[in-house]
Amino acid sequence: MSAATDAVPAAAPANPISQSVRDSLVVAKRNLIRMSRIPEMVIFGLIQPIMFVVLFSYVFGGSMNIGGSTDSSTYREFLMAGIFAQTVTFATAGAGAGIADDMHKGLIDRFRSLPMARGAVLTGRTLADLVQTALTLLVLAVVALLVGWRTHTNLGEVLAAFGLLLLVGYAFTWIGALIGLSVRTPEAATSGGLIWLFPVTFISNAFVDSSRMTPWLRHVADWNPFSATVQACRELFGNPGVSSSDAWPMQHPVWASLIYSVLIILIFRTLAVRKYRSATA
């Protein structure tokens, strides 16, 4: 028998898509296990949004005019969509710090030495952050109900609103991933992940009615991707705060939120994966 007939056939190459999915889930599991062993990460992540709910609801609630009403309960329902959206976007800082920490410790280089999809390390990290964000939203929703927040639509619309929040939160974690790969320390990633989020979240319709802003600031707020998600959630929750703006994102906030989120994922995932490859080359 010839050597050719004795040779064992080579294994077929793995499907790149299935390998990427499998590797991403493995990395996500690793990060979730790590998070479960450091519960203070989750606890501290909950404290800030709960503080915002209590402070804005009870300190500023009676002085805010929403649709001609200064009733604090009206403002609480107006506020919660903004607090939910702020909470999921602030996860950006944690994502950036986590990736920067892995880079600083050399863990990314060890992942690179393994036969795994290049984008799986970042995708797995962002998926783990998405799970943590979902848990944070669940706890925050319970707190919101305790302080008087209510929805006035059906269950499907409420779940759709939370789905939009998770999508925009996932999109913003890719911005955090790019920041984490671009700095040298986790501390710098945390600062870099927060410094631009404050103007994004406060120059919006999250905490005040944008119609009361000066004209140029109102236009910025109305076209802010963050504002689109907040407005979409208010509509899906049936909460007060219907916008009188004729800007397209305010007239079609659900579609605007979806489009903004998908564009952010496509752009920043591409940039982050490219940065990952060059940073670990």
mmCIF file with all atom_site columns, C-alpha atoms in Angstrom, residues 18-36 95 98-99 102-103 107-132 170 174 177 269 276:
data_model
loop_
_atom_site.group_PDB
_atom_site.id
_atom_site.type_symbol
_atom_site.label_atom_id
_atom_site.label_alt_id
_atom_site.label_comp_id
_atom_site.label_asym_id
_atom_site.label_entity_id
_atom_site.label_seq_id
_atom_site.pdbx_PDB_ins_code
_atom_site.Cartn_x
_atom_site.Cartn_y
_atom_site.Cartn_z
_atom_site.occupancy
_atom_site.B_iso_or_equiv
_atom_site.pdbx_formal_charge
_atom_site.auth_seq_id
_atom_site.auth_comp_id
_atom_site.auth_asym_id
_atom_site.auth_atom_id
_atom_site.pdbx_PDB_model_num
ATOM 1  C CA . SER A 1 18  ? -18.762 29.482 14.114 1.00 0.00 ? 18  SER A CA 1
ATOM 2  C CA . GLN A 1 19  ? -15.235 29.647 15.531 1.00 0.00 ? 19  GLN A CA 1
ATOM 3  C CA . SER A 1 20  ? -15.622 33.379 16.221 1.00 0.00 ? 20  SER A CA 1
ATOM 4  C CA . VAL A 1 21  ? -18.960 32.809 17.974 1.00 0.00 ? 21  VAL A CA 1
ATOM 5  C CA . ARG A 1 22  ? -17.568 29.926 20.040 1.00 0.00 ? 22  ARG A CA 1
ATOM 6  C CA . ASP A 1 23  ? -14.432 31.838 21.026 1.00 0.00 ? 23  ASP A CA 1
ATOM 7  C CA . SER A 1 24  ? -16.456 34.952 21.905 1.00 0.00 ? 24  SER A CA 1
ATOM 8  C CA . LEU A 1 25  ? -18.731 32.943 24.207 1.00 0.00 ? 25  LEU A CA 1
ATOM 9  C CA . VAL A 1 26  ? -15.711 31.363 25.924 1.00 0.00 ? 26  VAL A CA 1
ATOM 10 C CA . VAL A 1 27  ? -14.199 34.800 26.592 1.00 0.00 ? 27  VAL A CA 1
ATOM 11 C CA . ALA A 1 28  ? -17.575 36.128 27.740 1.00 0.00 ? 28  ALA A CA 1
ATOM 12 C CA . LYS A 1 29  ? -17.887 33.222 30.199 1.00 0.00 ? 29  LYS A CA 1
ATOM 13 C CA . ARG A 1 30  ? -14.399 33.963 31.526 1.00 0.00 ? 30  ARG A CA 1
ATOM 14 C CA . ASN A 1 31  ? -15.302 37.603 32.147 1.00 0.00 ? 31  ASN A CA 1
ATOM 15 C CA . LEU A 1 32  ? -18.624 36.734 33.794 1.00 0.00 ? 32  LEU A CA 1
ATOM 16 C CA . ILE A 1 33  ? -16.881 34.333 36.181 1.00 0.00 ? 33  ILE A CA 1
ATOM 17 C CA . ARG A 1 34  ? -14.359 37.059 36.984 1.00 0.00 ? 34  ARG A CA 1
ATOM 18 C CA . MET A 1 35  ? -17.163 39.567 37.659 1.00 0.00 ? 35  MET A CA 1
ATOM 19 C CA . SER A 1 36  ? -18.967 37.107 39.949 1.00 0.00 ? 36  SER A CA 1
ATOM 20 C CA . ALA A 1 95  ? -15.613 48.209 29.546 1.00 0.00 ? 95  ALA A CA 1
ATOM 21 C CA . GLY A 1 98  ? -11.433 46.199 31.951 1.00 0.00 ? 98  GLY A CA 1
ATOM 22 C CA . ILE A 1 99  ? -9.803  45.942 28.539 1.00 0.00 ? 99  ILE A CA 1
ATOM 23 C CA . ASP A 1 102 ? -6.110  43.089 30.535 1.00 0.00 ? 102 ASP A CA 1
ATOM 24 C CA . MET A 1 103 ? -3.709  44.887 28.225 1.00 0.00 ? 103 MET A CA 1
ATOM 25 C CA . LEU A 1 107 ? -3.508  38.935 29.231 1.00 0.00 ? 107 LEU A CA 1
ATOM 26 C CA . ILE A 1 108 ? -4.323  40.151 25.731 1.00 0.00 ? 108 ILE A CA 1
ATOM 27 C CA . ASP A 1 109 ? -0.921  38.955 24.526 1.00 0.00 ? 109 ASP A CA 1
ATOM 28 C CA . ARG A 1 110 ? -1.615  35.511 25.991 1.00 0.00 ? 110 ARG A CA 1
ATOM 29 C CA . PHE A 1 111 ? -4.973  35.405 24.204 1.00 0.00 ? 111 PHE A CA 1
ATOM 30 C CA . ARG A 1 112 ? -3.197  36.339 21.000 1.00 0.00 ? 112 ARG A CA 1
ATOM 31 C CA . SER A 1 113 ? -0.924  33.299 21.279 1.00 0.00 ? 113 SER A CA 1
ATOM 32 C CA . LEU A 1 114 ? -3.966  31.004 21.240 1.00 0.00 ? 114 LEU A CA 1
ATOM 33 C CA . PRO A 1 115 ? -5.607  29.717 18.043 1.00 0.00 ? 115 PRO A CA 1
ATOM 34 C CA . MET A 1 116 ? -8.712  31.873 18.360 1.00 0.00 ? 116 MET A CA 1
ATOM 35 C CA . ALA A 1 117 ? -10.571 34.474 16.324 1.00 0.00 ? 117 ALA A CA 1
ATOM 36 C CA . ARG A 1 118 ? -8.968  37.892 16.637 1.00 0.00 ? 118 ARG A CA 1
ATOM 37 C CA . GLY A 1 119 ? -12.174 39.797 17.379 1.00 0.00 ? 119 GLY A CA 1
ATOM 38 C CA . ALA A 1 120 ? -13.390 37.228 19.943 1.00 0.00 ? 120 ALA A CA 1
ATOM 39 C CA . VAL A 1 121 ? -11.504 38.806 22.857 1.00 0.00 ? 121 VAL A CA 1
ATOM 40 C CA . LEU A 1 122 ? -13.292 42.135 22.430 1.00 0.00 ? 122 LEU A CA 1
ATOM 41 C CA . THR A 1 123 ? -16.663 40.624 21.505 1.00 0.00 ? 123 THR A CA 1
ATOM 42 C CA . GLY A 1 124 ? -16.581 38.350 24.548 1.00 0.00 ? 124 GLY A CA 1
ATOM 43 C CA . ARG A 1 125 ? -15.736 41.263 26.821 1.00 0.00 ? 125 ARG A CA 1
ATOM 44 C CA . THR A 1 126 ? -18.585 43.422 25.469 1.00 0.00 ? 126 THR A CA 1
ATOM 45 C CA . LEU A 1 127 ? -21.070 40.535 25.756 1.00 0.00 ? 127 LEU A CA 1
ATOM 46 C CA . ALA A 1 128 ? -20.105 40.039 29.414 1.00 0.00 ? 128 ALA A CA 1
ATOM 47 C CA . ASP A 1 129 ? -20.582 43.760 30.013 1.00 0.00 ? 129 ASP A CA 1
ATOM 48 C CA . LEU A 1 130 ? -24.010 43.485 28.347 1.00 0.00 ? 130 LEU A CA 1
ATOM 49 C CA . VAL A 1 131 ? -25.067 40.802 30.842 1.00 0.00 ? 131 VAL A CA 1
ATOM 50 C CA . GLN A 1 132 ? -23.916 42.967 33.744 1.00 0.00 ? 132 GLN A CA 1
ATOM 51 C CA . TYR A 1 170 ? -23.832 47.394 23.877 1.00 0.00 ? 170 TYR A CA 1
ATOM 52 C CA . TRP A 1 174 ? -17.496 49.276 21.783 1.00 0.00 ? 174 TRP A CA 1
ATOM 53 C CA . ALA A 1 177 ? -13.275 49.020 24.049 1.00 0.00 ? 177 ALA A CA 1
ATOM 54 C CA . ARG A 1 269 ? -16.207 47.529 16.436 1.00 0.00 ? 269 ARG A CA 1
ATOM 55 C CA . TYR A 1 276 ? -6.462  45.370 18.857 1.00 0.00 ? 276 TYR A CA 1
#
